[in-house]
CSV table of C-alpha atoms in Angstrom, one decimal:
chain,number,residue,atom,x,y,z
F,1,UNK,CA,163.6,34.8,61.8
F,2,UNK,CA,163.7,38.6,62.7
F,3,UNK,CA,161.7,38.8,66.0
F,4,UNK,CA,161.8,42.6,65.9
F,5,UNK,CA,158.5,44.7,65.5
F,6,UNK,CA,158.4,48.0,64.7
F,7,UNK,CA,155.5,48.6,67.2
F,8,UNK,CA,154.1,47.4,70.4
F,9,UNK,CA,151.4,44.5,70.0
F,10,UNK,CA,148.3,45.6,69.5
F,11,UNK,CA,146.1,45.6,72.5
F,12,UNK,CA,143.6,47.6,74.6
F,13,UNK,CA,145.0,51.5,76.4
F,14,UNK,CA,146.0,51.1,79.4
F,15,UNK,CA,148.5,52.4,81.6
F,16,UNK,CA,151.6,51.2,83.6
F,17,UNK,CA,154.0,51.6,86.9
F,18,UNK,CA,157.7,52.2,85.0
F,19,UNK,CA,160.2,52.1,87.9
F,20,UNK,CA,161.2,50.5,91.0
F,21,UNK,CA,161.3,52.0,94.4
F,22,UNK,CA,164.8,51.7,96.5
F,23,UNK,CA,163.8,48.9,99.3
F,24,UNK,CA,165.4,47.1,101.5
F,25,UNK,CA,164.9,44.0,100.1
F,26,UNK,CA,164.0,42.4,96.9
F,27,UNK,CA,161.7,39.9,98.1
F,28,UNK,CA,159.0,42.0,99.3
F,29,UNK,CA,155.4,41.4,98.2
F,30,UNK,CA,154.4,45.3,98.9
F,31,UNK,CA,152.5,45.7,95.6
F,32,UNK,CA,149.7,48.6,94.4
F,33,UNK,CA,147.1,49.4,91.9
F,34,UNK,CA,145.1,52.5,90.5
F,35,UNK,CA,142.0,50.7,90.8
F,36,UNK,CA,139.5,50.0,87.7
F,37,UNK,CA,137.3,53.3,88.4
F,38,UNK,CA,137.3,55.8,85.5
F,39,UNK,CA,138.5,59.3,87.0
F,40,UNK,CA,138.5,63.0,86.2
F,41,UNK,CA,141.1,65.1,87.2
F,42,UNK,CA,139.8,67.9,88.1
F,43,UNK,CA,140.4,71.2,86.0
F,44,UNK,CA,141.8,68.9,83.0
F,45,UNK,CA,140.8,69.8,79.5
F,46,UNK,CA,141.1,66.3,78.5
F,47,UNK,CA,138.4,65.2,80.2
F,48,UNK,CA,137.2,62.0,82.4
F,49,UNK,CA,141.1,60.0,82.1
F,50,UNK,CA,140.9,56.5,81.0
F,51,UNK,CA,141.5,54.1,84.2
F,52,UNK,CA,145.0,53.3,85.0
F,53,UNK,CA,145.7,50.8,86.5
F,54,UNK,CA,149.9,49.6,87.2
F,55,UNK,CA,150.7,46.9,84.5
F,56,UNK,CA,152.5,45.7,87.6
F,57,UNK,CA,149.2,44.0,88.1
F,58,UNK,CA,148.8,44.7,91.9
F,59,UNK,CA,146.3,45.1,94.7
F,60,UNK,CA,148.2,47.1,97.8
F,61,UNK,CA,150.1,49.9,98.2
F,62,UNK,CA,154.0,49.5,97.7
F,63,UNK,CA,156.4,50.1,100.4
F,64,UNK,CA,158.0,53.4,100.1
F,65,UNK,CA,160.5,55.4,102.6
F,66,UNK,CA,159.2,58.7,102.7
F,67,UNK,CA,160.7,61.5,100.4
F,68,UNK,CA,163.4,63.5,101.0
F,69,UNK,CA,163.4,67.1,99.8
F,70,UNK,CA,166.7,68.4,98.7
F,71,UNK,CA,167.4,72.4,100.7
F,72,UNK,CA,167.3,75.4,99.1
F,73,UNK,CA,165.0,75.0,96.7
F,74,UNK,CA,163.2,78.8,96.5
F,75,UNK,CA,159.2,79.3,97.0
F,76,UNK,CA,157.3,78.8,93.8
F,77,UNK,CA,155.9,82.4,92.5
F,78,UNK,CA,152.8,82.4,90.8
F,79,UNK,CA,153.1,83.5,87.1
F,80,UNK,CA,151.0,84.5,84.6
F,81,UNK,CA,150.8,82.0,81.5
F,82,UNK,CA,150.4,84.5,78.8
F,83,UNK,CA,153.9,86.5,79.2
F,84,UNK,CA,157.2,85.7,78.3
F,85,UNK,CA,159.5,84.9,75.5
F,86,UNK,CA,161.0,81.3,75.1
F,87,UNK,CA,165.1,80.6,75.5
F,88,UNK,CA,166.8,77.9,73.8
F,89,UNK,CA,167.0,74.9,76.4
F,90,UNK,CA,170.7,73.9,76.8
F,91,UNK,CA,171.3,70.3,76.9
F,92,UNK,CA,169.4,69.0,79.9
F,93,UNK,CA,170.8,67.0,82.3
F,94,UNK,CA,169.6,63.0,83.0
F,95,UNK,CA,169.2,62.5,78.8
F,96,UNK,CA,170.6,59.0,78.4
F,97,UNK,CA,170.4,58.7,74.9
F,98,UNK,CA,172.9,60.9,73.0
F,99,UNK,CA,172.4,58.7,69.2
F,100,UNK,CA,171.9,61.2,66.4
F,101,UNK,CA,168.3,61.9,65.2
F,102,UNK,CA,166.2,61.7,68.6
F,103,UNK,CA,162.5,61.8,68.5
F,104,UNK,CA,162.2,62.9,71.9
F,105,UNK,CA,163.5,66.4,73.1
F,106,UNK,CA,163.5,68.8,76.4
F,107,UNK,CA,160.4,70.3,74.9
F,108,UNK,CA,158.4,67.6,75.6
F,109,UNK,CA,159.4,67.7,79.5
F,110,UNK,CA,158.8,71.7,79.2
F,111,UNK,CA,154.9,71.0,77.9
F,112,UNK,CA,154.9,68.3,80.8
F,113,UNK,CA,155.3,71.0,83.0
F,114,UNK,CA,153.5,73.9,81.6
F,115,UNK,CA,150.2,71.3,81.4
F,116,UNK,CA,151.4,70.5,85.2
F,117,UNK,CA,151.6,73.8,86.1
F,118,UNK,CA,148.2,75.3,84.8
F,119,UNK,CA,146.4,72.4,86.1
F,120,UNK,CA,147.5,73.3,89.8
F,121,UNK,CA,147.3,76.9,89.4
F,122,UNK,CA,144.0,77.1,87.4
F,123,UNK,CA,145.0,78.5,84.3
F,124,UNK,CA,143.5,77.1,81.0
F,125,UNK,CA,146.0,74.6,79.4
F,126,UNK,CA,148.3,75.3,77.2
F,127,UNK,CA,148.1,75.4,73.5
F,128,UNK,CA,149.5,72.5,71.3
F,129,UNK,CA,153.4,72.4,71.4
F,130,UNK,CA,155.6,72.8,68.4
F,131,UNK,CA,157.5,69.2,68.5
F,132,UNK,CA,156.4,66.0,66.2
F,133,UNK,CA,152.5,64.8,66.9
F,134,UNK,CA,153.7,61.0,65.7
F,135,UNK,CA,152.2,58.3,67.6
F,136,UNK,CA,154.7,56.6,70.6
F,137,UNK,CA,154.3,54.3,73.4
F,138,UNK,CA,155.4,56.6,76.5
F,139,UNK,CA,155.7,57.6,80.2
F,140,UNK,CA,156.3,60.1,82.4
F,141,UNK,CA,158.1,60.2,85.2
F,142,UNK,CA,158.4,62.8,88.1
F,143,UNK,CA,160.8,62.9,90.6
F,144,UNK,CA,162.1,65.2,93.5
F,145,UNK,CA,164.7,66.6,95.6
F,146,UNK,CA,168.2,66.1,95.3
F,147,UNK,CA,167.9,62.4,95.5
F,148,UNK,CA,165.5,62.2,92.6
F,149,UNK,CA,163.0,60.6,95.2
F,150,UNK,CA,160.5,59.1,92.9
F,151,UNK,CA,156.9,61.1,92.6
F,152,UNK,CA,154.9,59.7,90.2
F,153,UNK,CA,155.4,57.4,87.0
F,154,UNK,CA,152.8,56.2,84.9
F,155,UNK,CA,152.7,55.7,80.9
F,156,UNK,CA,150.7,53.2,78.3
F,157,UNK,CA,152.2,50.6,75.4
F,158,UNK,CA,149.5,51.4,73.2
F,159,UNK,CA,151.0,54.3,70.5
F,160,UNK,CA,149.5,57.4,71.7
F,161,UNK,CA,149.7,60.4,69.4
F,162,UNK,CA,152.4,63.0,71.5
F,163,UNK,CA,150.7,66.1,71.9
F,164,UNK,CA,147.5,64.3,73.5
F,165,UNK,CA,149.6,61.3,75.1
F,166,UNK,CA,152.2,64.0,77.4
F,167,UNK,CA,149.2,65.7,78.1
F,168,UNK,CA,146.8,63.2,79.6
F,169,UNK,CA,150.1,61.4,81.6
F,170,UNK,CA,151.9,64.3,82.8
F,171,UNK,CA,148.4,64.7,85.2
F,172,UNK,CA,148.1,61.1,85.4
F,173,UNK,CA,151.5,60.6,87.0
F,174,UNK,CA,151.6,63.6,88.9
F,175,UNK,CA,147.9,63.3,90.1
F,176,UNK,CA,146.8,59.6,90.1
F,177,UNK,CA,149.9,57.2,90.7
F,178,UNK,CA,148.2,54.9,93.7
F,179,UNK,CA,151.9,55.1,95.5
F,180,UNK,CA,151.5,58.5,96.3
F,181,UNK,CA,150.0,61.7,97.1
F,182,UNK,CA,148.8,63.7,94.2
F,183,UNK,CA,151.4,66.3,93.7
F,184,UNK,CA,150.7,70.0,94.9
F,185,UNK,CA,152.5,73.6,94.2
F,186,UNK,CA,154.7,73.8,97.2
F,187,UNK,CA,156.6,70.9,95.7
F,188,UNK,CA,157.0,72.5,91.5
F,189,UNK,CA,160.3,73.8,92.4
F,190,UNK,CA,161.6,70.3,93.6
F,191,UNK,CA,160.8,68.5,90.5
F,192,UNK,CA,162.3,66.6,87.6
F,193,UNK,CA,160.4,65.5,84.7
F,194,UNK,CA,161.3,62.4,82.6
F,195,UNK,CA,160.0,61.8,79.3
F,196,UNK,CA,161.0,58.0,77.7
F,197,UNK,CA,159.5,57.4,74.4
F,198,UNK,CA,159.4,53.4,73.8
F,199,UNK,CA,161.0,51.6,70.8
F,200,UNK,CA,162.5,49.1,68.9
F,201,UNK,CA,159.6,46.2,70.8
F,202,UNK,CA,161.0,42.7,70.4
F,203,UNK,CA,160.3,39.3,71.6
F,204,UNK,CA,162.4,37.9,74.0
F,205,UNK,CA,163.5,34.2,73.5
F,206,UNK,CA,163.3,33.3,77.1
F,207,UNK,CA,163.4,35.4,80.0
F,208,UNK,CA,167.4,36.2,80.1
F,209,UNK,CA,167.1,38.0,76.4
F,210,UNK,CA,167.8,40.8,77.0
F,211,UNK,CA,170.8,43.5,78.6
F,212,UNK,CA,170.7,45.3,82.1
F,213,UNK,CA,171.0,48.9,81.1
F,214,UNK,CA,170.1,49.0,77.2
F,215,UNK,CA,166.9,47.4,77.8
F,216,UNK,CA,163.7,47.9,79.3
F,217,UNK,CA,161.4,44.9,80.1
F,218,UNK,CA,157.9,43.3,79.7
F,219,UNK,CA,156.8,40.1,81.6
F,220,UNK,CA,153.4,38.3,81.5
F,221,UNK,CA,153.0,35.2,84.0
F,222,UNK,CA,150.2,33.3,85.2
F,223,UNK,CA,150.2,33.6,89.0
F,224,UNK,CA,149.4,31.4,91.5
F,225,UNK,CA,145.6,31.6,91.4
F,226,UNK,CA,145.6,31.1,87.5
F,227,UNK,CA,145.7,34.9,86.9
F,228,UNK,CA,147.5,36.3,84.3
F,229,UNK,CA,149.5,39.3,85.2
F,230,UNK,CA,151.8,41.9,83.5
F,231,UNK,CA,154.8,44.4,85.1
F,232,UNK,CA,157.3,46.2,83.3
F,233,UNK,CA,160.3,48.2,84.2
F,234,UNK,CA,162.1,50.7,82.1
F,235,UNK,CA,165.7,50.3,80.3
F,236,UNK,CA,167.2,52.7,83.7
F,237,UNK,CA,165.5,51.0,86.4
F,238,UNK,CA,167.3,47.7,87.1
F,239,UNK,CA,170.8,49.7,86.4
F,240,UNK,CA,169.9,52.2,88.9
F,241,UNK,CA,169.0,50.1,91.8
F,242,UNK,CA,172.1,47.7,90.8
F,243,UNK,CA,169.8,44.6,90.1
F,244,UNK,CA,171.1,41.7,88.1
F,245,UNK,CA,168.9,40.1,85.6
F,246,UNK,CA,167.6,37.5,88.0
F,247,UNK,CA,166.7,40.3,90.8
F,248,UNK,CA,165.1,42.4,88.1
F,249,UNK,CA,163.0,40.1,86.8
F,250,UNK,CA,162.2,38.8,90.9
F,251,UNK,CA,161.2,42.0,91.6
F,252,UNK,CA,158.9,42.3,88.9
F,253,UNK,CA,157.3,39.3,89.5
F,254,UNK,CA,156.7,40.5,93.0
F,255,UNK,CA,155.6,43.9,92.0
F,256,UNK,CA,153.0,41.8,89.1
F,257,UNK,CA,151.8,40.6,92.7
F,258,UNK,CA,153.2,37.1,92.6
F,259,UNK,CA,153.7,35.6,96.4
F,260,UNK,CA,154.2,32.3,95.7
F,261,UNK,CA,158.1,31.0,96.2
F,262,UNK,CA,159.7,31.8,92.6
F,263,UNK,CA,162.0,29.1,91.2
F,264,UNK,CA,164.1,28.7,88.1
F,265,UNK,CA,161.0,26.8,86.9
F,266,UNK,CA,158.5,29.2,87.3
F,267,UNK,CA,161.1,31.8,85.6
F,268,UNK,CA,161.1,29.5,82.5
F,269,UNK,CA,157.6,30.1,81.9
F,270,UNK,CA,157.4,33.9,81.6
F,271,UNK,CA,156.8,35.8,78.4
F,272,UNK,CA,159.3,38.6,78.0
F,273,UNK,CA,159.1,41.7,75.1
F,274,UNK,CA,162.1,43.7,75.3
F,275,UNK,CA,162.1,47.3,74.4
F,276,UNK,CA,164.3,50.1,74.3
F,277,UNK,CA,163.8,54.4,74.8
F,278,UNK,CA,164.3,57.8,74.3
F,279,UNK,CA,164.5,59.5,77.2
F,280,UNK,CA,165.6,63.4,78.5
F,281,UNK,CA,164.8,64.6,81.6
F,282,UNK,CA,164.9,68.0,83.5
F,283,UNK,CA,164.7,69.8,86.3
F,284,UNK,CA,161.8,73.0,87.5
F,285,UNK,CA,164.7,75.4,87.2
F,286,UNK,CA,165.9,74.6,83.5
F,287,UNK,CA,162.4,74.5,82.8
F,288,UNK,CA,162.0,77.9,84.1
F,289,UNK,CA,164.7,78.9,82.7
F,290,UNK,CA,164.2,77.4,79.1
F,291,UNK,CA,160.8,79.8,79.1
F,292,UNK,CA,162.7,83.3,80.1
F,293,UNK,CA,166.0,83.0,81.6
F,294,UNK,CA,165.3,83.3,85.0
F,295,UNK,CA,163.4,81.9,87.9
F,296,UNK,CA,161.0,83.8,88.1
F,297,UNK,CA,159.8,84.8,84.4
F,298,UNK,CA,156.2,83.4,83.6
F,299,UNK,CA,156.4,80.2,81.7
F,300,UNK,CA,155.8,80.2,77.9
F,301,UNK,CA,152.7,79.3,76.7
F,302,UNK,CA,152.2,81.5,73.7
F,303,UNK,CA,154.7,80.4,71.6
F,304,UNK,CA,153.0,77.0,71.5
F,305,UNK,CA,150.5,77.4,68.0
């Protein structure tokens, strides 16, 4: 039988931790949560944000080295949103799929930062962008410096309509991911943005079924205290920190805020949905340069209509 669905399960909006932090050691029980509160960002057109709380399923805040900013990174200038003329974006760097007929595209991390950017600075936000409105599961993911220090990663499984869905989790990552800081202006000109759009959902047979690298993961468990839990990583994350499948799926069990001893047993008895993405990422200064050439031309918001 073909296990393969075209979309995620059905279920209720909610949002999710994507990727793992570099730590010292696997077996760590450092965990975190956004809480259950509904919260407004303030300045947001989208109003009061749904409440987002890490699919990792956790109650503490995760161990974290602190973030190293990469030199020479110029002060941000403040820019006026209603100037400017748009440049083609040349292929960005960080886009891991290169398959013919991608839905996602460096657009999308453009509008990421242009809603980013008038949120911080007070400008109204930007008009509806040009690129598909189709319904995907998604995340957004901000890092900085020359390390790529994560910043901020948050997204949902439930098919959320583009325009709206970038939107809402470009602040929510930025702004509300429990592991950090909310992110401020000084640190714009550091920044990547990530944009993965989630596909091709299947169900694992057991919890090896699926490939280190091509795949991104799911897992629900039932901890110790008879909880269920979820925590889900994304196809890059286990190849990036050089985890194996075992270590992968340890570490999201530890980050789903399991801290009881984890056996071959207790691995047996996960659930596991394999996915797969889209993703292209760039960085402030092709961003900036994407909307005028230069550094410090305003960003493009009125060719969005």
């Amino acid at each position: 039988m073909d296990k393969r669905r075209c979309v995620p399960p059905l279920e209720p909006k909610l949002a999710a931790g994507c990727c793992g932090v570099k730590t010292p050691k696997l077996s760590g029980s450092g965990t975190h949560s956004h809480g259950n509160q509904s919260t407004t960002v303030p300045g947001s057109s989208s109003g009061p944000l749904q409440s987002h709380q890490h699919v990792d399923g956790s109650n503490g805040r995760e161990n974290v080295s602190h973030l190293t900013l990469g030199p020479g990174n110029s002060p941000i200038t403040r820019m006026n949103p209603t100037w400017g003329a748009l440049s083609p974006l040349s292929q960005p760097s960080g886009t891991a799929n290169t398959t013919k007929n991608l839905v996602v595209t460096a657009e999308m991390c453009c509008y990421c930062f242009d809603v980013l950017y008038c949120h911080l600075y007070g400008f109204s936000q930007p008009r509806l962008p040009r690129f598909t409105n189709d319904p995907y599961p998604l995340f957004v993911t901000w890092k900085m410096g020359r390390d790529k220090q994560l910043r901020g990663c948050i997204g949902t499984f439930s098919a959320m309509n583009l325009h709206s869905g970038l939107r809402e989790y470009a602040l929510t990552s930025a702004l509300m991911d429990s592991r950090f800081p909310p992110l401020t202006r000084e640190e714009l000109p550091k920044l990547f943005c990530s944009v993965s759009l989630l596909t091709n959902f299947e169900d694992a047979s057991d919890y090896l079924d699926w490939e280190v690298g091509v795949h991104g993961i799911r897992i629900e468990f039932i901890d110790e205290k008879g909880v269920k839990r979820t925590a889900t990583y994304l196809p890059e994350v286990a190849k990036e920190q050089d985890w194996d499948q075992i270590q992968t799926i340890d570490s999201l069990l530890r980050k789903g805020g399991f801290k009881a001893p984890i056996t071959n047993e207790f691995r047996k008895t996960i659930k596991l949905t394999r996915y797969r993405s889209e993703k292209v990422t760039i960085s402030y200064a092709e961003y900036i340069a994407s909307r005028h050439g230069t550094l410090h031309a305003p960003p493009l918001y009125n060719h969005y209509s």
